Amino acid sequence: MYTVSDTMNTQFKKGVLELCVLVLLDRKDCYGYEMVEEISRNIFISEGTIYPLLKRLKTEGLVISYLKESQDGPPRKYYQITELGKEKKEKLVAEWNEFAMGVSNLLYNRNVDMEGNCDE
Amino acid sequence: MYTVSDTMNTQFKKGVLELCVLVLLDRKDCYGYEMVEEISRNIFISEGTIYPLLKRLKTEGLVISYLKESQDGPPRKYYQITELGKEKKEKLVAEWNEFAMGVSNLLYNRNVDMEGNCDE
DNA sequence: ACAAGGTACCATATATTGCAAGGTACTATT
DNA sequence: AATAGTACCTTGCAATATATGGTACCTTGT
């Protein structure tokens, strides 16, 4: 197993795993177990997390799913991103970048906006 | 008010606001309202968020507090980071950097570790 | 004197979501 | 037949950001 350190703050992942799944599915159709392996290369994710998440995404119409048999194990449930899912993905990527930059600015004491030119 | 777009994903902030508060307090003592203003320059934060957070940090011994009068308003409750808080801050900063890099790798399809040299 | 608005604090209830723990079932290997 | 790996799923729990509503002080305008 790949397993990045599982000491990683659980809270940090909130909302981000959804983004990660959508990004993966935008590249190619995947099944749940596969996505856990993929994501686990970079950030720790529990298997118990992915299935409720995928269910949510399906309910929200961001993905659809189809079954496919496998030679080495039980049938796999592949997920495919929808147009709505792609839009959501783009939005989340943008929000993530804005957020990560904001945090970075805070950590490095860079106050980007209005530094002396604040008209108020 | 500074107000970064409040459409920013609420979930992204989970755990990060604690990090932000500790970073600010590592620079100088602050009172709650002040921290909301500081943080709001970079990421949206609601006032209702900071006080339960500060209470938690105090309970965990990461900060201490003292009252100070103010000429223009009610007395301010200043918070000061403790040694334990500084350690926690360092740990969170490291975890955040690891996490943010992991997400970035996933978004940009960079598989850093074990690419062909996985002995298993 | 009094109302309004800004400053500054606080508590409670709610929603979201990651995870642990437990379960089912198929296939291949021992 | 037993074990291990693959692959799916559900339930209950824990953590935390926010909305909402509240208290109280100070200044300014009327």
PDB file of C-alpha atoms (C1' of nucleotides) in Angstrom:
ATOM      1  CA  MET A   1       0.000   0.000   0.000  1.00  0.00           C
ATOM      2  CA  TYR A   2       1.142   3.545  -0.694  1.00  0.00           C
ATOM      3  CA  THR A   3       0.011   5.234   2.494  1.00  0.00           C
ATOM      4  CA  VAL A   4       1.150   8.747   3.068  1.00  0.00           C
ATOM      5  CA  SER A   5       1.561   9.499   6.773  1.00  0.00           C
ATOM      6  CA  ASP A   6      -1.837   9.123   8.371  1.00  0.00           C
ATOM      7  CA  THR A   7      -0.922  11.703  11.005  1.00  0.00           C
ATOM      8  CA  MET A   8      -2.028  14.257   8.468  1.00  0.00           C
ATOM      9  CA  ASN A   9      -4.698  16.487   9.889  1.00  0.00           C
ATOM     10  CA  THR A  10      -8.064  14.932   9.115  1.00  0.00           C
ATOM     11  CA  GLN A  11      -9.767  18.291   9.074  1.00  0.00           C
ATOM     12  CA  PHE A  12      -7.630  19.574   6.223  1.00  0.00           C
ATOM     13  CA  LYS A  13      -9.262  17.044   3.936  1.00  0.00           C
ATOM     14  CA  LYS A  14     -12.771  18.295   4.416  1.00  0.00           C
ATOM     15  CA  GLY A  15     -14.143  19.171   1.008  1.00  0.00           C
ATOM     16  CA  VAL A  16     -10.843  18.530  -0.709  1.00  0.00           C
ATOM     17  CA  LEU A  17     -11.434  14.831  -1.286  1.00  0.00           C
ATOM     18  CA  GLU A  18     -14.474  15.715  -3.352  1.00  0.00           C
ATOM     19  CA  LEU A  19     -12.254  17.923  -5.457  1.00  0.00           C
ATOM     20  CA  CYS A  20      -9.670  15.150  -5.821  1.00  0.00           C
ATOM     21  CA  VAL A  21     -12.251  12.595  -6.923  1.00  0.00           C
ATOM     22  CA  LEU A  22     -13.710  14.949  -9.514  1.00  0.00           C
ATOM     23  CA  VAL A  23     -10.259  15.735 -10.846  1.00  0.00           C
ATOM     24  CA  LEU A  24      -9.435  12.036 -11.200  1.00  0.00           C
ATOM     25  CA  LEU A  25     -12.732  11.328 -12.916  1.00  0.00           C
ATOM     26  CA  ASP A  26     -12.160  14.204 -15.294  1.00  0.00           C
ATOM     27  CA  ARG A  27      -9.088  12.301 -16.527  1.00  0.00           C
ATOM     28  CA  LYS A  28     -10.661   8.902 -16.828  1.00  0.00           C
ATOM     29  CA  ASP A  29     -13.450   6.705 -15.502  1.00  0.00           C
ATOM     30  CA  CYS A  30     -12.445   5.021 -12.248  1.00  0.00           C
ATOM     31  CA  TYR A  31     -13.897   2.646  -9.706  1.00  0.00           C
ATOM     32  CA  GLY A  32     -13.875   3.427  -6.014  1.00  0.00           C
ATOM     33  CA  TYR A  33     -11.119   1.155  -4.861  1.00  0.00           C
ATOM     34  CA  GLU A  34      -8.913   2.456  -7.642  1.00  0.00           C
ATOM     35  CA  MET A  35      -9.438   6.041  -6.592  1.00  0.00           C
ATOM     36  CA  VAL A  36      -8.452   5.232  -3.035  1.00  0.00           C
ATOM     37  CA  GLU A  37      -5.173   3.865  -4.352  1.00  0.00           C
ATOM     38  CA  GLU A  38      -4.590   6.864  -6.596  1.00  0.00           C
ATOM     39  CA  ILE A  39      -5.352   9.440  -3.944  1.00  0.00           C
ATOM     40  CA  SER A  40      -3.359   7.502  -1.339  1.00  0.00           C
ATOM     41  CA  ARG A  41      -0.205   8.259  -3.262  1.00  0.00           C
ATOM     42  CA  ASN A  42      -0.476  11.855  -2.233  1.00  0.00           C
ATOM     43  CA  ILE A  43      -2.773  12.181   0.733  1.00  0.00           C
ATOM     44  CA  PHE A  44      -4.026   9.615   3.170  1.00  0.00           C
ATOM     45  CA  ILE A  45      -7.580   8.481   2.551  1.00  0.00           C
ATOM     46  CA  SER A  46      -9.562   5.757   4.246  1.00  0.00           C
ATOM     47  CA  GLU A  47     -11.596   3.330   2.181  1.00  0.00           C
ATOM     48  CA  GLY A  48     -14.573   4.077   4.360  1.00  0.00           C
ATOM     49  CA  THR A  49     -14.501   7.615   3.041  1.00  0.00           C
ATOM     50  CA  ILE A  50     -14.811   7.057  -0.668  1.00  0.00           C
ATOM     51  CA  TYR A  51     -18.090   5.181  -0.918  1.00  0.00           C
ATOM     52  CA  PRO A  52     -20.265   7.622   0.982  1.00  0.00           C
ATOM     53  CA  LEU A  53     -18.582  10.397  -0.986  1.00  0.00           C
ATOM     54  CA  LEU A  54     -19.281   8.740  -4.336  1.00  0.00           C
ATOM     55  CA  LYS A  55     -22.853   8.186  -3.299  1.00  0.00           C
ATOM     56  CA  ARG A  56     -23.189  11.866  -2.523  1.00  0.00           C
ATOM     57  CA  LEU A  57     -21.679  12.872  -5.844  1.00  0.00           C
ATOM     58  CA  LYS A  58     -24.093  10.591  -7.655  1.00  0.00           C
ATOM     59  CA  THR A  59     -27.070  11.978  -5.779  1.00  0.00           C
ATOM     60  CA  GLU A  60     -25.983  15.454  -6.744  1.00  0.00           C
ATOM     61  CA  GLY A  61     -25.713  14.440 -10.380  1.00  0.00           C
ATOM     62  CA  LEU A  62     -22.004  15.137 -10.594  1.00  0.00           C
ATOM     63  CA  VAL A  63     -21.194  11.561 -11.611  1.00  0.00           C
ATOM     64  CA  ILE A  64     -22.928   8.513 -13.044  1.00  0.00           C
ATOM     65  CA  SER A  65     -21.905   4.898 -12.603  1.00  0.00           C
ATOM     66  CA  TYR A  66     -21.907   1.611 -14.483  1.00  0.00           C
ATOM     67  CA  LEU A  67     -20.853  -1.922 -13.620  1.00  0.00           C
ATOM     68  CA  LYS A  68     -18.070  -3.808 -15.342  1.00  0.00           C
ATOM     69  CA  GLU A  69     -16.891  -7.330 -14.700  1.00  0.00           C
ATOM     70  CA  SER A  70     -13.365  -8.020 -13.610  1.00  0.00           C
ATOM     71  CA  GLN A  71     -11.179 -11.092 -14.059  1.00  0.00           C
ATOM     72  CA  ASP A  72      -9.540 -10.765 -10.702  1.00  0.00           C
ATOM     73  CA  GLY A  73     -12.256 -10.011  -8.213  1.00  0.00           C
ATOM     74  CA  PRO A  74     -15.851  -8.896  -7.907  1.00  0.00           C
ATOM     75  CA  PRO A  75     -17.414  -6.583 -10.524  1.00  0.00           C
ATOM     76  CA  ARG A  76     -16.247  -3.015 -10.456  1.00  0.00           C
ATOM     77  CA  LYS A  77     -18.474   0.010 -10.280  1.00  0.00           C
ATOM     78  CA  TYR A  78     -17.017   2.610 -12.574  1.00  0.00           C
ATOM     79  CA  TYR A  79     -17.812   6.264 -12.147  1.00  0.00           C
ATOM     80  CA  GLN A  80     -17.992   8.824 -14.928  1.00  0.00           C
ATOM     81  CA  ILE A  81     -18.078  12.579 -14.468  1.00  0.00           C
ATOM     82  CA  THR A  82     -21.039  14.497 -15.892  1.00  0.00           C
ATOM     83  CA  GLU A  83     -21.126  17.960 -17.416  1.00  0.00           C
ATOM     84  CA  LEU A  84     -22.433  19.247 -14.115  1.00  0.00           C
ATOM     85  CA  GLY A  85     -19.550  17.478 -12.430  1.00  0.00           C
ATOM     86  CA  LYS A  86     -17.053  19.162 -14.705  1.00  0.00           C
ATOM     87  CA  GLU A  87     -18.488  22.555 -13.910  1.00  0.00           C
ATOM     88  CA  LYS A  88     -18.332  21.777 -10.227  1.00  0.00           C
ATOM     89  CA  LYS A  89     -14.764  20.594 -10.613  1.00  0.00           C
ATOM     90  CA  GLU A  90     -13.706  23.835 -12.289  1.00  0.00           C
ATOM     91  CA  LYS A  91     -15.368  25.827  -9.557  1.00  0.00           C
ATOM     92  CA  LEU A  92     -13.731  23.795  -6.811  1.00  0.00           C
ATOM     93  CA  VAL A  93     -10.293  24.028  -8.397  1.00  0.00           C
ATOM     94  CA  ALA A  94     -10.628  27.799  -8.587  1.00  0.00           C
ATOM     95  CA  GLU A  95     -11.849  28.002  -5.003  1.00  0.00           C
ATOM     96  CA  TRP A  96      -9.067  25.744  -3.817  1.00  0.00           C
ATOM     97  CA  ASN A  97      -6.420  27.842  -5.515  1.00  0.00           C
ATOM     98  CA  GLU A  98      -7.838  31.032  -4.065  1.00  0.00           C
ATOM     99  CA  PHE A  99      -8.008  29.452  -0.653  1.00  0.00           C
ATOM    100  CA  ALA A 100      -4.536  27.907  -0.708  1.00  0.00           C
ATOM    101  CA  MET A 101      -3.107  31.239  -1.795  1.00  0.00           C
ATOM    102  CA  GLY A 102      -4.952  33.016   0.994  1.00  0.00           C
ATOM    103  CA  VAL A 103      -3.562  30.630   3.569  1.00  0.00           C
ATOM    104  CA  SER A 104      -0.103  30.979   2.124  1.00  0.00           C
ATOM    105  CA  ASN A 105      -0.342  34.748   2.348  1.00  0.00           C
ATOM    106  CA  LEU A 106      -1.370  34.500   5.961  1.00  0.00           C
ATOM    107  CA  LEU A 107       1.440  32.124   6.826  1.00  0.00           C
ATOM    108  CA  TYR A 108       4.047  34.293   5.142  1.00  0.00           C
ATOM    109  CA  ASN A 109       2.574  37.579   6.296  1.00  0.00           C
ATOM    110  CA  ARG A 110       1.867  38.847   2.810  1.00  0.00           C
ATOM    111  CA  ASN A 111      -1.110  41.176   2.775  1.00  0.00           C
ATOM    112  CA  VAL A 112      -1.922  41.226  -0.890  1.00  0.00           C
ATOM    113  CA  ASP A 113      -4.981  43.402  -1.159  1.00  0.00           C
ATOM    114  CA  MET A 114      -5.287  47.048  -0.193  1.00  0.00           C
ATOM    115  CA  GLU A 115      -1.926  47.984   1.207  1.00  0.00           C
ATOM    116  CA  GLY A 116      -2.195  51.724   1.484  1.00  0.00           C
ATOM    117  CA  ASN A 117      -4.588  52.176  -1.414  1.00  0.00           C
ATOM    118  CA  CYS A 118      -7.712  51.392   0.514  1.00  0.00           C
ATOM    119  CA  ASP A 119     -10.280  54.082  -0.188  1.00  0.00           C
ATOM    120  CA  GLU A 120     -12.166  53.627   3.027  1.00  0.00           C
TER     121      GLU A 120
ATOM    122  CA  MET B   1     -14.654  45.508   5.672  1.00  0.00           C
ATOM    123  CA  TYR B   2     -12.110  43.458   3.761  1.00  0.00           C
ATOM    124  CA  THR B   3     -14.232  40.407   2.943  1.00  0.00           C
ATOM    125  CA  VAL B   4     -12.840  37.873   0.571  1.00  0.00           C
ATOM    126  CA  SER B   5     -15.605  36.140  -1.386  1.00  0.00           C
ATOM    127  CA  ASP B   6     -17.735  34.220   1.069  1.00  0.00           C
ATOM    128  CA  THR B   7     -18.572  31.672  -1.597  1.00  0.00           C
ATOM    129  CA  MET B   8     -15.315  30.025  -0.634  1.00  0.00           C
ATOM    130  CA  ASN B   9     -15.875  26.418   0.315  1.00  0.00           C
ATOM    131  CA  THR B  10     -16.561  26.236   4.028  1.00  0.00           C
ATOM    132  CA  GLN B  11     -15.126  22.759   4.277  1.00  0.00           C
ATOM    133  CA  PHE B  12     -11.725  23.846   3.056  1.00  0.00           C
ATOM    134  CA  LYS B  13     -11.292  25.854   6.224  1.00  0.00           C
ATOM    135  CA  LYS B  14     -11.671  22.923   8.580  1.00  0.00           C
ATOM    136  CA  GLY B  15      -8.590  22.827  10.746  1.00  0.00           C
ATOM    137  CA  VAL B  16      -6.903  25.613   8.833  1.00  0.00           C
ATOM    138  CA  LEU B  17      -8.362  28.440  10.887  1.00  0.00           C
ATOM    139  CA  GLU B  18      -6.706  26.967  13.955  1.00  0.00           C
ATOM    140  CA  LEU B  19      -3.432  27.097  12.085  1.00  0.00           C
ATOM    141  CA  CYS B  20      -4.042  30.693  11.022  1.00  0.00           C
ATOM    142  CA  VAL B  21      -4.847  31.822  14.548  1.00  0.00           C
ATOM    143  CA  LEU B  22      -1.728  30.189  15.955  1.00  0.00           C
ATOM    144  CA  VAL B  23       0.410  31.782  13.260  1.00  0.00           C
ATOM    145  CA  LEU B  24      -1.005  35.223  14.019  1.00  0.00           C
ATOM    146  CA  LEU B  25      -0.487  34.764  17.749  1.00  0.00           C
ATOM    147  CA  ASP B  26       3.059  33.646  17.156  1.00  0.00           C
ATOM    148  CA  ARG B  27       3.704  37.110  15.726  1.00  0.00           C
ATOM    149  CA  LYS B  28       1.966  39.126  18.405  1.00  0.00           C
ATOM    150  CA  ASP B  29      -0.757  38.972  21.022  1.00  0.00           C
ATOM    151  CA  CYS B  30      -4.163  39.623  19.528  1.00  0.00           C
ATOM    152  CA  TYR B  31      -7.771  39.859  20.605  1.00  0.00           C
ATOM    153  CA  GLY B  32     -10.496  37.911  18.865  1.00  0.00           C
ATOM    154  CA  TYR B  33     -12.146  40.663  16.894  1.00  0.00           C
ATOM    155  CA  GLU B  34      -8.739  41.761  15.652  1.00  0.00           C
ATOM    156  CA  MET B  35      -7.922  38.276  14.386  1.00  0.00           C
ATOM    157  CA  VAL B  36     -11.165  38.134  12.461  1.00  0.00           C
ATOM    158  CA  GLU B  37     -10.145  41.332  10.702  1.00  0.00           C
ATOM    159  CA  GLU B  38      -6.641  40.046   9.986  1.00  0.00           C
ATOM    160  CA  ILE B  39      -7.746  36.698   8.668  1.00  0.00           C
ATOM    161  CA  SER B  40     -10.563  38.284   6.660  1.00  0.00           C
ATOM    162  CA  ARG B  41      -7.983  39.946   4.481  1.00  0.00           C
ATOM    163  CA  ASN B  42      -7.099  36.599   3.021  1.00  0.00           C
ATOM    164  CA  ILE B  43      -9.872  34.139   3.669  1.00  0.00           C
ATOM    165  CA  PHE B  44     -13.467  34.650   4.659  1.00  0.00           C
ATOM    166  CA  ILE B  45     -14.171  34.006   8.300  1.00  0.00           C
ATOM    167  CA  SER B  46     -17.337  34.587  10.267  1.00  0.00           C
ATOM    168  CA  GLU B  47     -17.136  36.252  13.664  1.00  0.00           C
ATOM    169  CA  GLY B  48     -19.093  33.391  15.152  1.00  0.00           C
ATOM    170  CA  THR B  49     -16.208  31.098  14.314  1.00  0.00           C
ATOM    171  CA  ILE B  50     -13.387  32.674  16.232  1.00  0.00           C
ATOM    172  CA  TYR B  51     -14.668  32.568  19.788  1.00  0.00           C
ATOM    173  CA  PRO B  52     -15.454  28.864  20.024  1.00  0.00           C
ATOM    174  CA  LEU B  53     -12.084  28.255  18.380  1.00  0.00           C
ATOM    175  CA  LEU B  54     -10.208  30.414  20.871  1.00  0.00           C
ATOM    176  CA  LYS B  55     -11.993  28.699  23.724  1.00  0.00           C
ATOM    177  CA  ARG B  56     -10.846  25.337  22.396  1.00  0.00           C
ATOM    178  CA  LEU B  57      -7.272  26.514  22.031  1.00  0.00           C
ATOM    179  CA  LYS B  58      -7.316  27.766  25.592  1.00  0.00           C
ATOM    180  CA  THR B  59      -8.745  24.517  26.909  1.00  0.00           C
ATOM    181  CA  GLU B  60      -5.989  22.645  25.101  1.00  0.00           C
ATOM    182  CA  GLY B  61      -3.368  24.907  26.656  1.00  0.00           C
ATOM    183  CA  LEU B  62      -2.198  26.293  23.336  1.00  0.00           C
ATOM    184  CA  VAL B  63      -2.979  29.869  24.335  1.00  0.00           C
ATOM    185  CA  ILE B  64      -3.598  31.917  27.446  1.00  0.00           C
ATOM    186  CA  SER B  65      -5.609  35.134  27.724  1.00  0.00           C
ATOM    187  CA  TYR B  66      -5.650  38.374  29.631  1.00  0.00           C
ATOM    188  CA  LEU B  67      -7.971  41.365  29.681  1.00  0.00           C
ATOM    189  CA  LYS B  68      -6.976  44.854  28.668  1.00  0.00           C
ATOM    190  CA  GLU B  69      -9.080  47.980  28.666  1.00  0.00           C
ATOM    191  CA  SER B  70      -9.739  49.901  25.512  1.00  0.00           C
ATOM    192  CA  GLN B  71     -10.547  53.574  24.977  1.00  0.00           C
ATOM    193  CA  ASP B  72     -12.945  52.916  22.159  1.00  0.00           C
ATOM    194  CA  GLY B  73     -15.100  50.011  23.206  1.00  0.00           C
ATOM    195  CA  PRO B  74     -15.421  47.261  25.759  1.00  0.00           C
ATOM    196  CA  PRO B  75     -12.326  45.620  27.262  1.00  0.00           C
ATOM    197  CA  ARG B  76     -10.394  43.369  24.931  1.00  0.00           C
ATOM    198  CA  LYS B  77      -9.402  39.830  25.680  1.00  0.00           C
ATOM    199  CA  TYR B  78      -5.908  39.365  24.387  1.00  0.00           C
ATOM    200  CA  TYR B  79      -4.571  35.926  23.584  1.00  0.00           C
ATOM    201  CA  GLN B  80      -0.962  34.844  23.901  1.00  0.00           C
ATOM    202  CA  ILE B  81       0.510  31.676  22.433  1.00  0.00           C
ATOM    203  CA  THR B  82       2.157  29.204  24.815  1.00  0.00           C
ATOM    204  CA  GLU B  83       5.160  26.972  24.233  1.00  0.00           C
ATOM    205  CA  LEU B  84       2.776  24.111  23.610  1.00  0.00           C
ATOM    206  CA  GLY B  85       0.960  26.329  21.138  1.00  0.00           C
ATOM    207  CA  LYS B  86       4.185  27.071  19.303  1.00  0.00           C
ATOM    208  CA  GLU B  87       4.946  23.391  18.989  1.00  0.00           C
ATOM    209  CA  LYS B  88       1.454  22.757  17.712  1.00  0.00           C
ATOM    210  CA  LYS B  89       1.828  25.599  15.256  1.00  0.00           C
ATOM    211  CA  GLU B  90       5.059  24.175  13.846  1.00  0.00           C
ATOM    212  CA  LYS B  91       3.432  20.784  13.491  1.00  0.00           C
ATOM    213  CA  LEU B  92       0.372  22.210  11.761  1.00  0.00           C
ATOM    214  CA  VAL B  93       2.436  24.298   9.379  1.00  0.00           C
ATOM    215  CA  ALA B  94       4.416  21.209   8.373  1.00  0.00           C
ATOM    216  CA  GLU B  95       1.257  19.156   7.961  1.00  0.00           C
ATOM    217  CA  TRP B  96      -0.384  21.892   5.945  1.00  0.00           C
ATOM    218  CA  ASN B  97       2.560  22.170   3.603  1.00  0.00           C
ATOM    219  CA  GLU B  98       2.657  18.424   3.111  1.00  0.00           C
ATOM    220  CA  PHE B  99      -1.058  18.367   2.515  1.00  0.00           C
ATOM    221  CA  ALA B 100      -1.168  21.320   0.140  1.00  0.00           C
ATOM    222  CA  MET B 101       1.670  19.790  -1.863  1.00  0.00           C
ATOM    223  CA  GLY B 102      -0.150  16.475  -2.012  1.00  0.00           C
ATOM    224  CA  VAL B 103      -3.283  18.132  -3.323  1.00  0.00           C
ATOM    225  CA  SER B 104      -1.270  20.104  -5.820  1.00  0.00           C
ATOM    226  CA  ASN B 105       0.369  16.905  -7.052  1.00  0.00           C
ATOM    227  CA  LEU B 106      -3.011  15.314  -7.500  1.00  0.00           C
ATOM    228  CA  LEU B 107      -4.433  18.288  -9.353  1.00  0.00           C
ATOM    229  CA  TYR B 108      -1.467  18.494 -11.678  1.00  0.00           C
ATOM    230  CA  ASN B 109      -1.077  14.755 -12.084  1.00  0.00           C
ATOM    231  CA  ARG B 110       2.390  14.608 -10.591  1.00  0.00           C
ATOM    232  CA  ASN B 111       2.990  11.283  -8.903  1.00  0.00           C
ATOM    233  CA  VAL B 112       5.979  12.043  -6.783  1.00  0.00           C
ATOM    234  CA  ASP B 113       6.708   8.842  -4.895  1.00  0.00           C
ATOM    235  CA  MET B 114       7.394   5.395  -6.308  1.00  0.00           C
ATOM    236  CA  GLU B 115       7.062   5.668 -10.045  1.00  0.00           C
ATOM    237  CA  GLY B 116       8.504   2.404 -11.232  1.00  0.00           C
ATOM    238  CA  ASN B 117      10.777   1.820  -8.289  1.00  0.00           C
ATOM    239  CA  CYS B 118       8.139   0.320  -6.055  1.00  0.00           C
ATOM    240  CA  ASP B 119       9.551  -2.866  -4.574  1.00  0.00           C
ATOM    241  CA  GLU B 120       6.247  -4.497  -3.912  1.00  0.00           C
TER     242      GLU B 120
ATOM    243  C1'  DA C   1     -31.342  62.420  26.887  1.00  0.00           C
ATOM    244  C1'  DC C   2     -31.688  58.979  23.523  1.00  0.00           C
ATOM    245  C1'  DA C   3     -31.121  56.314  19.307  1.00  0.00           C
ATOM    246  C1'  DA C   4     -27.972  54.267  16.156  1.00  0.00           C
ATOM    247  C1'  DG C   5     -23.829  52.192  14.800  1.00  0.00           C
ATOM    248  C1'  DG C   6     -19.364  50.417  15.520  1.00  0.00           C
ATOM    249  C1'  DT C   7     -16.494  47.720  18.663  1.00  0.00           C
ATOM    250  C1'  DA C   8     -15.982  43.542  21.306  1.00  0.00           C
ATOM    251  C1'  DC C   9     -17.327  39.696  23.606  1.00  0.00           C
ATOM    252  C1'  DC C  10     -20.019  35.104  24.097  1.00  0.00           C
ATOM    253  C1'  DA C  11     -23.189  30.668  23.647  1.00  0.00           C
ATOM    254  C1'  DT C  12     -26.109  27.351  21.258  1.00  0.00           C
ATOM    255  C1'  DA C  13     -27.728  24.538  17.521  1.00  0.00           C
ATOM    256  C1'  DT C  14     -26.926  22.810  12.927  1.00  0.00           C
ATOM    257  C1'  DA C  15     -24.697  20.912   8.777  1.00  0.00           C
ATOM    258  C1'  DT C  16     -20.995  18.782   6.637  1.00  0.00           C
ATOM    259  C1'  DT C  17     -17.855  15.294   6.095  1.00  0.00           C
ATOM    260  C1'  DG C  18     -13.764  12.053   7.061  1.00  0.00           C
ATOM    261  C1'  DC C  19     -13.031   7.833   9.395  1.00  0.00           C
ATOM    262  C1'  DA C  20     -13.199   3.560  12.115  1.00  0.00           C
ATOM    263  C1'  DA C  21     -15.383  -0.589  12.426  1.00  0.00           C
ATOM    264  C1'  DG C  22     -17.849  -3.949  10.674  1.00  0.00           C
ATOM    265  C1'  DG C  23     -19.928  -6.555   6.973  1.00  0.00           C
ATOM    266  C1'  DT C  24     -20.592  -9.122   2.096  1.00  0.00           C
ATOM    267  C1'  DA C  25     -18.748 -11.509  -1.866  1.00  0.00           C
ATOM    268  C1'  DC C  26     -15.656 -12.918  -5.633  1.00  0.00           C
ATOM    269  C1'  DT C  27     -11.039 -14.930  -7.189  1.00  0.00           C
ATOM    270  C1'  DA C  28      -6.603 -17.048  -6.731  1.00  0.00           C
ATOM    271  C1'  DT C  29      -3.200 -19.219  -3.959  1.00  0.00           C
ATOM    272  C1'  DT C  30      -1.623 -22.357  -0.440  1.00  0.00           C
TER     273       DT C  30
ATOM    274  C1'  DA D   1     -10.602 -25.543   3.167  1.00  0.00           C
ATOM    275  C1'  DA D   2      -8.349 -21.573   4.611  1.00  0.00           C
ATOM    276  C1'  DT D   3      -6.180 -17.314   3.633  1.00  0.00           C
ATOM    277  C1'  DA D   4      -5.329 -13.052   1.281  1.00  0.00           C
ATOM    278  C1'  DG D   5      -6.302  -9.671  -1.967  1.00  0.00           C
ATOM    279  C1'  DT D   6      -9.805  -7.214  -4.506  1.00  0.00           C
ATOM    280  C1'  DA D   7     -14.023  -4.632  -4.340  1.00  0.00           C
ATOM    281  C1'  DC D   8     -18.115  -3.171  -2.630  1.00  0.00           C
ATOM    282  C1'  DC D   9     -21.174  -1.197   1.224  1.00  0.00           C
ATOM    283  C1'  DT D  10     -23.371   0.759   5.880  1.00  0.00           C
ATOM    284  C1'  DT D  11     -23.572   2.733  10.467  1.00  0.00           C
ATOM    285  C1'  DG D  12     -22.162   5.661  14.161  1.00  0.00           C
ATOM    286  C1'  DC D  13     -18.892   9.005  15.745  1.00  0.00           C
ATOM    287  C1'  DA D  14     -16.001  13.139  16.027  1.00  0.00           C
ATOM    288  C1'  DA D  15     -14.472  17.559  14.627  1.00  0.00           C
ATOM    289  C1'  DT D  16     -15.395  22.166  13.349  1.00  0.00           C
ATOM    290  C1'  DA D  17     -17.246  26.411  10.603  1.00  0.00           C
ATOM    291  C1'  DT D  18     -21.299  29.004  10.657  1.00  0.00           C
ATOM    292  C1'  DA D  19     -25.808  31.212  11.558  1.00  0.00           C
ATOM    293  C1'  DT D  20     -28.248  33.219  14.929  1.00  0.00           C
ATOM    294  C1'  DG D  21     -28.999  35.725  18.757  1.00  0.00           C
ATOM    295  C1'  DG D  22     -27.479  37.891  22.734  1.00  0.00           C
ATOM    296  C1'  DT D  23     -24.700  41.327  26.079  1.00  0.00           C
ATOM    297  C1'  DA D  24     -22.223  45.538  26.828  1.00  0.00           C
ATOM    298  C1'  DC D  25     -19.274  49.625  25.965  1.00  0.00           C
ATOM    299  C1'  DC D  26     -18.272  54.043  23.456  1.00  0.00           C
ATOM    300  C1'  DT D  27     -19.094  57.817  20.195  1.00  0.00           C
ATOM    301  C1'  DT D  28     -21.868  60.691  17.332  1.00  0.00           C
ATOM    302  C1'  DG D  29     -26.002  62.971  15.886  1.00  0.00           C
ATOM    303  C1'  DT D  30     -30.430  64.794  16.980  1.00  0.00           C
TER     304       DT D  30
END
